[in-house]
Amino acid sequence: MPEAASVQATVGDSEFDRDTAVTRREFGVYDAHLSAGWTIISAVNGGYLLAMLGRALADTLPHADPFTISAHYLTASRPGPAVIRTDVVRTGRTLSTGQASLLQYDDEGREVERIRVLASYGDLGSLPDDVRTTAKPPAIPPIEQCFGPDDAPAPVPGSSAITDRLFLKLDPSTLGWALGVPSGNGEMRAWFGLADGRDPDPLSLLLAVDALPPTAFELGISGWVPTVELTVHVRCRPAPGPLRVSLTTRNLAGGFLEEDAEVWDSADRLVAQSRQLARARLTG
């Protein structure tokens, strides 16, 4: 049985790498600590949690890169210790599939499952260079014409510790909600990166799809918009440099909305896509 070892990123010891690190207790069982630095209001960000689970699965499976990963968020995670349990479902020459659960103890000492994930992994570097697409990068103004949390005259609703760890510059045309005049369009676009300058990789893409303010803000809905389910497709390894992220919502019904994300790299390649179902807390 392998000895306990910390599963570290190969790209360097950035804050993201440290805070998503997991320690192998035995094969398929990992100890983790959910950092308060990645919270939104009081909730741990779902993309950060997905990246941590993705790191554990990369250690469990024979392939290193997430191709598709689907997570169901069962209960709200909170900063502090956690355990990740993984299982190998199937291994093949080009793809391997595994599942993982993140668990924490509640105030009464009972183990509670927070997230359950099913994912397929492969080798992004082995994919053929054959792109046939009608997709186009989002039209976002240059970085210097966009706005981040530090540019707000007052704290942005829903802002939190996570904003200190991100490089985030939002398209002004999707910032009506911050001025009290939401557009109603259900769109959010931004330049995205990590505040310490770490270049993107497949694991950080799992964070990128869930790191922007929710599109619900531009629909006139404020407050926490908890994720129910999130599926991410990683299409290729991103080039160095800032990413462009586009979010859209077309349908809010019965208190639930979908949010579709596209992530484009500095080489104008579509590197990740996602869809999530989220709950909007309607008032009135």
Short mmCIF file of C-alpha atoms in Angstrom, two decimals:
data_model
loop_
_atom_site.label_atom_id
_atom_site.label_comp_id
_atom_site.label_asym_id
_atom_site.label_seq_id
_atom_site.Cartn_x
_atom_site.Cartn_y
_atom_site.Cartn_z
CA MET A 1 0.00 0.00 0.00
CA PRO A 2 1.44 3.43 -0.89
CA GLU A 3 2.71 5.55 1.97
CA ALA A 4 0.97 8.81 2.84
CA ALA A 5 2.13 11.56 0.51
CA SER A 6 1.02 15.05 -0.41
CA VAL A 7 -0.30 15.25 -3.97
CA GLN A 8 1.24 18.45 -5.33
CA ALA A 9 0.83 20.32 -8.60
CA THR A 10 3.70 20.19 -11.05
CA VAL A 11 3.42 23.85 -12.02
CA GLY A 12 4.71 25.38 -8.81
CA ASP A 13 3.74 26.15 -5.26
CA SER A 14 1.09 28.81 -5.82
CA GLU A 15 -1.68 29.60 -3.36
CA PHE A 16 -4.10 27.63 -5.53
CA ASP A 17 -1.79 24.61 -5.48
CA ARG A 18 -1.30 24.77 -1.73
CA ASP A 19 -4.99 25.21 -0.98
CA THR A 20 -6.12 22.37 -3.25
CA ALA A 21 -3.39 19.96 -2.10
CA VAL A 22 -4.55 16.62 -0.73
CA THR A 23 -2.60 14.09 1.33
CA ARG A 24 -2.89 10.40 0.48
CA ARG A 25 -3.72 8.46 3.64
CA GLU A 26 -3.97 5.20 1.70
CA PHE A 27 -4.89 4.38 -1.86
CA GLY A 28 -8.22 6.06 -2.61
CA VAL A 29 -8.43 8.00 0.68
CA TYR A 30 -7.16 11.58 0.99
CA ASP A 31 -7.07 14.12 3.78
CA ALA A 32 -7.76 17.72 2.78
CA HIS A 33 -8.30 21.12 4.33
CA LEU A 34 -10.87 23.48 2.84
CA SER A 35 -9.39 26.96 3.00
CA ALA A 36 -11.48 29.91 4.14
CA GLY A 37 -9.64 31.91 1.48
CA TRP A 38 -11.91 30.51 -1.24
CA THR A 39 -15.28 31.38 0.25
CA ILE A 40 -18.14 33.39 -1.24
CA ILE A 41 -19.91 35.06 1.67
CA SER A 42 -19.67 32.02 4.02
CA ALA A 43 -19.80 29.23 1.44
CA VAL A 44 -16.75 27.48 -0.02
CA ASN A 45 -16.64 28.07 -3.79
CA GLY A 46 -17.84 25.10 -5.84
CA GLY A 47 -15.15 25.42 -8.51
CA TYR A 48 -12.40 25.41 -5.87
CA LEU A 49 -13.91 22.25 -4.35
CA LEU A 50 -14.13 20.62 -7.78
CA ALA A 51 -10.44 21.37 -8.41
CA MET A 52 -9.52 19.69 -5.11
CA LEU A 53 -11.54 16.59 -5.97
CA GLY A 54 -10.04 16.69 -9.46
CA ARG A 55 -6.55 16.63 -7.96
CA ALA A 56 -7.37 13.55 -5.88
CA LEU A 57 -8.80 11.76 -8.92
CA ALA A 58 -5.68 12.61 -10.94
CA ASP A 59 -3.66 10.75 -8.31
CA THR A 60 -6.03 7.77 -8.23
CA LEU A 61 -6.48 7.23 -11.96
CA PRO A 62 -3.79 6.21 -14.49
CA HIS A 63 -4.53 9.33 -16.58
CA ALA A 64 -3.76 12.82 -15.30
CA ASP A 65 -6.10 15.22 -17.12
CA PRO A 66 -9.84 15.70 -16.53
CA PHE A 67 -11.81 15.41 -19.76
CA THR A 68 -15.28 15.51 -18.24
CA ILE A 69 -16.25 15.85 -14.60
CA SER A 70 -19.76 16.05 -13.13
CA ALA A 71 -20.41 17.05 -9.53
CA HIS A 72 -23.55 17.01 -7.43
CA TYR A 73 -23.37 19.39 -4.47
CA LEU A 74 -25.28 17.62 -1.72
CA THR A 75 -24.69 19.80 1.35
CA ALA A 76 -22.87 23.07 1.94
CA SER A 77 -19.14 22.67 2.56
CA ARG A 78 -17.41 24.78 5.18
CA PRO A 79 -13.78 25.69 5.82
CA GLY A 80 -11.86 23.08 7.75
CA PRO A 81 -10.79 19.44 7.51
CA ALA A 82 -12.33 17.07 4.99
CA VAL A 83 -11.82 13.56 3.62
CA ILE A 84 -11.96 12.62 -0.05
CA ARG A 85 -12.68 9.01 -1.02
CA THR A 86 -12.10 7.90 -4.60
CA ASP A 87 -12.86 4.74 -6.57
CA VAL A 88 -11.67 3.52 -9.95
CA VAL A 89 -14.71 2.67 -12.08
CA ARG A 90 -12.94 1.67 -15.29
CA THR A 91 -9.54 2.01 -16.91
CA GLY A 92 -8.79 1.97 -20.63
CA ARG A 93 -6.01 2.92 -23.00
CA THR A 94 -7.21 6.46 -23.69
CA LEU A 95 -9.72 7.15 -20.91
CA SER A 96 -10.15 6.12 -17.30
CA THR A 97 -13.20 6.80 -15.17
CA GLY A 98 -13.45 7.30 -11.44
CA GLN A 99 -15.74 8.63 -8.77
CA ALA A 100 -15.04 10.66 -5.66
CA SER A 101 -16.85 11.99 -2.60
CA LEU A 102 -15.87 14.78 -0.26
CA LEU A 103 -17.01 14.37 3.34
CA GLN A 104 -16.88 16.43 6.51
CA TYR A 105 -18.06 15.96 10.09
CA ASP A 106 -21.00 17.99 11.32
CA ASP A 107 -21.27 19.59 14.75
CA GLU A 108 -22.48 16.32 16.26
CA GLY A 109 -19.59 14.27 14.89
CA ARG A 110 -21.51 12.61 12.07
CA GLU A 111 -19.88 12.15 8.69
CA VAL A 112 -21.74 14.13 6.01
CA GLU A 113 -21.19 13.84 2.26
CA ARG A 114 -20.78 17.27 0.68
CA ILE A 115 -20.08 16.48 -2.99
CA ARG A 116 -20.17 13.40 -5.20
CA VAL A 117 -18.27 13.39 -8.51
CA LEU A 118 -18.04 11.11 -11.56
CA ALA A 119 -15.23 11.89 -14.00
CA SER A 120 -13.33 10.60 -17.02
CA TYR A 121 -9.63 11.38 -17.38
CA GLY A 122 -7.19 11.11 -20.28
CA ASP A 123 -4.10 12.75 -21.73
CA LEU A 124 -4.85 16.15 -23.25
CA GLY A 125 -1.39 16.27 -24.79
CA SER A 126 -2.16 13.22 -26.95
CA LEU A 127 -5.23 14.71 -28.65
CA PRO A 128 -4.97 15.37 -32.41
CA ASP A 129 -4.70 18.99 -33.54
CA ASP A 130 -8.02 18.90 -35.39
CA VAL A 131 -10.48 21.70 -34.54
CA ARG A 132 -13.75 22.17 -36.43
CA THR A 133 -15.97 24.69 -34.70
CA THR A 134 -18.38 27.54 -35.19
CA ALA A 135 -17.68 28.86 -31.68
CA LYS A 136 -16.04 32.28 -31.39
CA PRO A 137 -14.24 33.92 -28.46
CA PRO A 138 -16.42 36.32 -26.47
CA ALA A 139 -16.11 39.99 -27.35
CA ILE A 140 -14.63 41.49 -24.18
CA PRO A 141 -12.99 44.94 -24.07
CA PRO A 142 -9.26 45.09 -23.35
CA ILE A 143 -8.29 44.38 -19.74
CA GLU A 144 -7.56 48.03 -19.02
CA GLN A 145 -11.17 48.92 -19.98
CA CYS A 146 -12.69 46.31 -17.65
CA PHE A 147 -13.34 46.50 -13.92
CA GLY A 148 -12.49 44.33 -10.93
CA PRO A 149 -13.59 44.24 -7.28
CA ASP A 150 -10.97 46.85 -6.36
CA ASP A 151 -12.57 49.34 -8.76
CA ALA A 152 -15.94 49.31 -6.98
CA PRO A 153 -16.76 52.44 -4.93
CA ALA A 154 -18.29 50.17 -2.27
CA PRO A 155 -18.03 46.43 -1.50
CA VAL A 156 -19.65 44.44 -4.32
CA PRO A 157 -22.66 42.38 -3.14
CA GLY A 158 -21.53 38.80 -2.61
CA SER A 159 -17.84 39.70 -2.65
CA SER A 160 -15.67 37.71 -0.30
CA ALA A 161 -12.28 36.23 0.44
CA ILE A 162 -12.05 34.53 -2.95
CA THR A 163 -11.76 37.86 -4.78
CA ASP A 164 -8.34 38.42 -3.18
CA ARG A 165 -7.08 35.24 -4.84
CA LEU A 166 -8.35 35.96 -8.32
CA PHE A 167 -7.41 38.29 -11.14
CA LEU A 168 -10.88 39.25 -12.32
CA LYS A 169 -11.76 42.06 -14.73
CA LEU A 170 -15.43 42.22 -15.70
CA ASP A 171 -16.86 43.45 -18.99
CA PRO A 172 -18.56 46.82 -18.21
CA SER A 173 -21.61 45.80 -20.24
CA THR A 174 -22.31 43.02 -17.71
CA LEU A 175 -21.89 45.23 -14.62
CA GLY A 176 -25.32 46.86 -14.44
CA TRP A 177 -26.13 44.86 -11.31
CA ALA A 178 -23.20 46.48 -9.45
CA LEU A 179 -24.70 49.91 -10.20
CA GLY A 180 -28.24 48.94 -9.23
CA VAL A 181 -29.46 48.68 -12.82
CA PRO A 182 -29.23 45.02 -13.88
CA SER A 183 -29.67 44.52 -17.63
CA GLY A 184 -31.92 41.47 -17.39
CA ASN A 185 -29.80 39.74 -20.03
CA GLY A 186 -28.39 36.93 -17.86
CA GLU A 187 -24.82 37.41 -19.13
CA MET A 188 -21.45 37.76 -17.42
CA ARG A 189 -18.06 38.11 -19.13
CA ALA A 190 -14.60 38.65 -17.70
CA TRP A 191 -10.86 38.27 -17.99
CA PHE A 192 -9.79 35.66 -15.47
CA GLY A 193 -6.61 34.44 -13.82
CA LEU A 194 -5.08 33.73 -10.44
CA ALA A 195 -3.89 36.75 -8.46
CA ASP A 196 -0.40 35.32 -7.91
CA GLY A 197 0.17 35.01 -11.66
CA ARG A 198 0.07 31.21 -11.85
CA ASP A 199 -0.62 30.15 -15.44
CA PRO A 200 -3.81 28.17 -16.11
CA ASP A 201 -3.86 24.39 -16.35
CA PRO A 202 -6.65 21.79 -16.59
CA LEU A 203 -7.30 21.82 -12.83
CA SER A 204 -7.57 25.61 -12.62
CA LEU A 205 -10.12 25.50 -15.46
CA LEU A 206 -12.42 23.66 -13.03
CA LEU A 207 -12.24 26.80 -10.87
CA ALA A 208 -12.57 29.25 -13.76
CA VAL A 209 -16.03 28.04 -14.84
CA ASP A 210 -17.46 28.84 -11.40
CA ALA A 211 -15.50 31.92 -10.28
CA LEU A 212 -17.37 34.85 -11.85
CA PRO A 213 -20.32 36.60 -10.22
CA PRO A 214 -23.48 34.65 -11.07
CA THR A 215 -25.56 35.64 -14.06
CA ALA A 216 -28.50 35.87 -11.65
CA PHE A 217 -27.14 39.26 -10.59
CA GLU A 218 -27.85 40.64 -14.08
CA LEU A 219 -31.36 39.16 -13.79
CA GLY A 220 -31.93 41.34 -10.73
CA ILE A 221 -31.46 38.55 -8.16
CA SER A 222 -29.03 39.19 -5.34
CA GLY A 223 -27.55 36.88 -2.71
CA TRP A 224 -26.10 33.40 -2.83
CA VAL A 225 -26.90 31.24 -5.86
CA PRO A 226 -25.94 27.72 -4.72
CA THR A 227 -24.90 25.16 -7.34
CA VAL A 228 -26.93 21.95 -7.48
CA GLU A 229 -25.00 20.21 -10.27
CA LEU A 230 -21.98 21.22 -12.37
CA THR A 231 -20.52 19.45 -15.39
CA VAL A 232 -17.24 20.61 -16.94
CA HIS A 233 -15.67 19.54 -20.25
CA VAL A 234 -11.95 20.30 -20.56
CA ARG A 235 -11.12 20.49 -24.28
CA CYS A 236 -7.37 21.20 -24.33
CA ARG A 237 -4.48 22.36 -22.18
CA PRO A 238 -4.63 26.19 -21.95
CA ALA A 239 -1.85 28.44 -23.18
CA PRO A 240 -0.14 30.75 -20.65
CA GLY A 241 -1.82 34.07 -19.99
CA PRO A 242 -5.23 35.35 -18.90
CA LEU A 243 -8.40 33.50 -19.80
CA ARG A 244 -11.66 34.91 -21.10
CA VAL A 245 -14.79 33.52 -19.47
CA SER A 246 -18.33 33.95 -20.74
CA LEU A 247 -21.44 32.94 -18.78
CA THR A 248 -25.02 32.90 -20.06
CA THR A 249 -28.41 32.01 -18.63
CA ARG A 250 -31.43 31.67 -20.89
CA ASN A 251 -34.01 30.16 -18.58
CA LEU A 252 -34.96 30.94 -14.98
CA ALA A 253 -37.96 28.85 -13.99
CA GLY A 254 -39.33 27.60 -10.70
CA GLY A 255 -36.45 29.10 -8.76
CA PHE A 256 -33.74 27.27 -10.75
CA LEU A 257 -31.54 28.48 -13.58
CA GLU A 258 -28.91 27.00 -15.86
CA GLU A 259 -25.57 28.71 -16.38
CA ASP A 260 -23.45 27.88 -19.43
CA ALA A 261 -19.75 28.79 -19.40
CA GLU A 262 -17.11 28.99 -22.10
CA VAL A 263 -13.43 29.49 -21.28
CA TRP A 264 -11.03 30.74 -23.95
CA ASP A 265 -7.25 30.95 -23.63
CA SER A 266 -4.74 33.52 -24.90
CA ALA A 267 -4.36 31.55 -28.15
CA ASP A 268 -8.10 31.97 -28.93
CA ARG A 269 -8.85 28.31 -28.21
CA LEU A 270 -11.98 27.07 -26.46
CA VAL A 271 -10.32 25.22 -23.57
CA ALA A 272 -13.30 24.43 -21.33
CA GLN A 273 -17.09 24.41 -21.32
CA SER A 274 -19.55 23.83 -18.52
CA ARG A 275 -23.18 23.81 -17.57
CA GLN A 276 -24.53 24.05 -14.07
CA LEU A 277 -27.95 24.03 -12.49
CA ALA A 278 -28.23 26.54 -9.68
CA ARG A 279 -30.92 27.60 -7.27
CA ALA A 280 -31.97 31.25 -7.28
CA ARG A 281 -33.34 32.51 -4.01
CA LEU A 282 -36.32 34.53 -5.19
CA THR A 283 -37.94 37.10 -2.96
CA GLY A 284 -41.15 39.00 -3.11
#
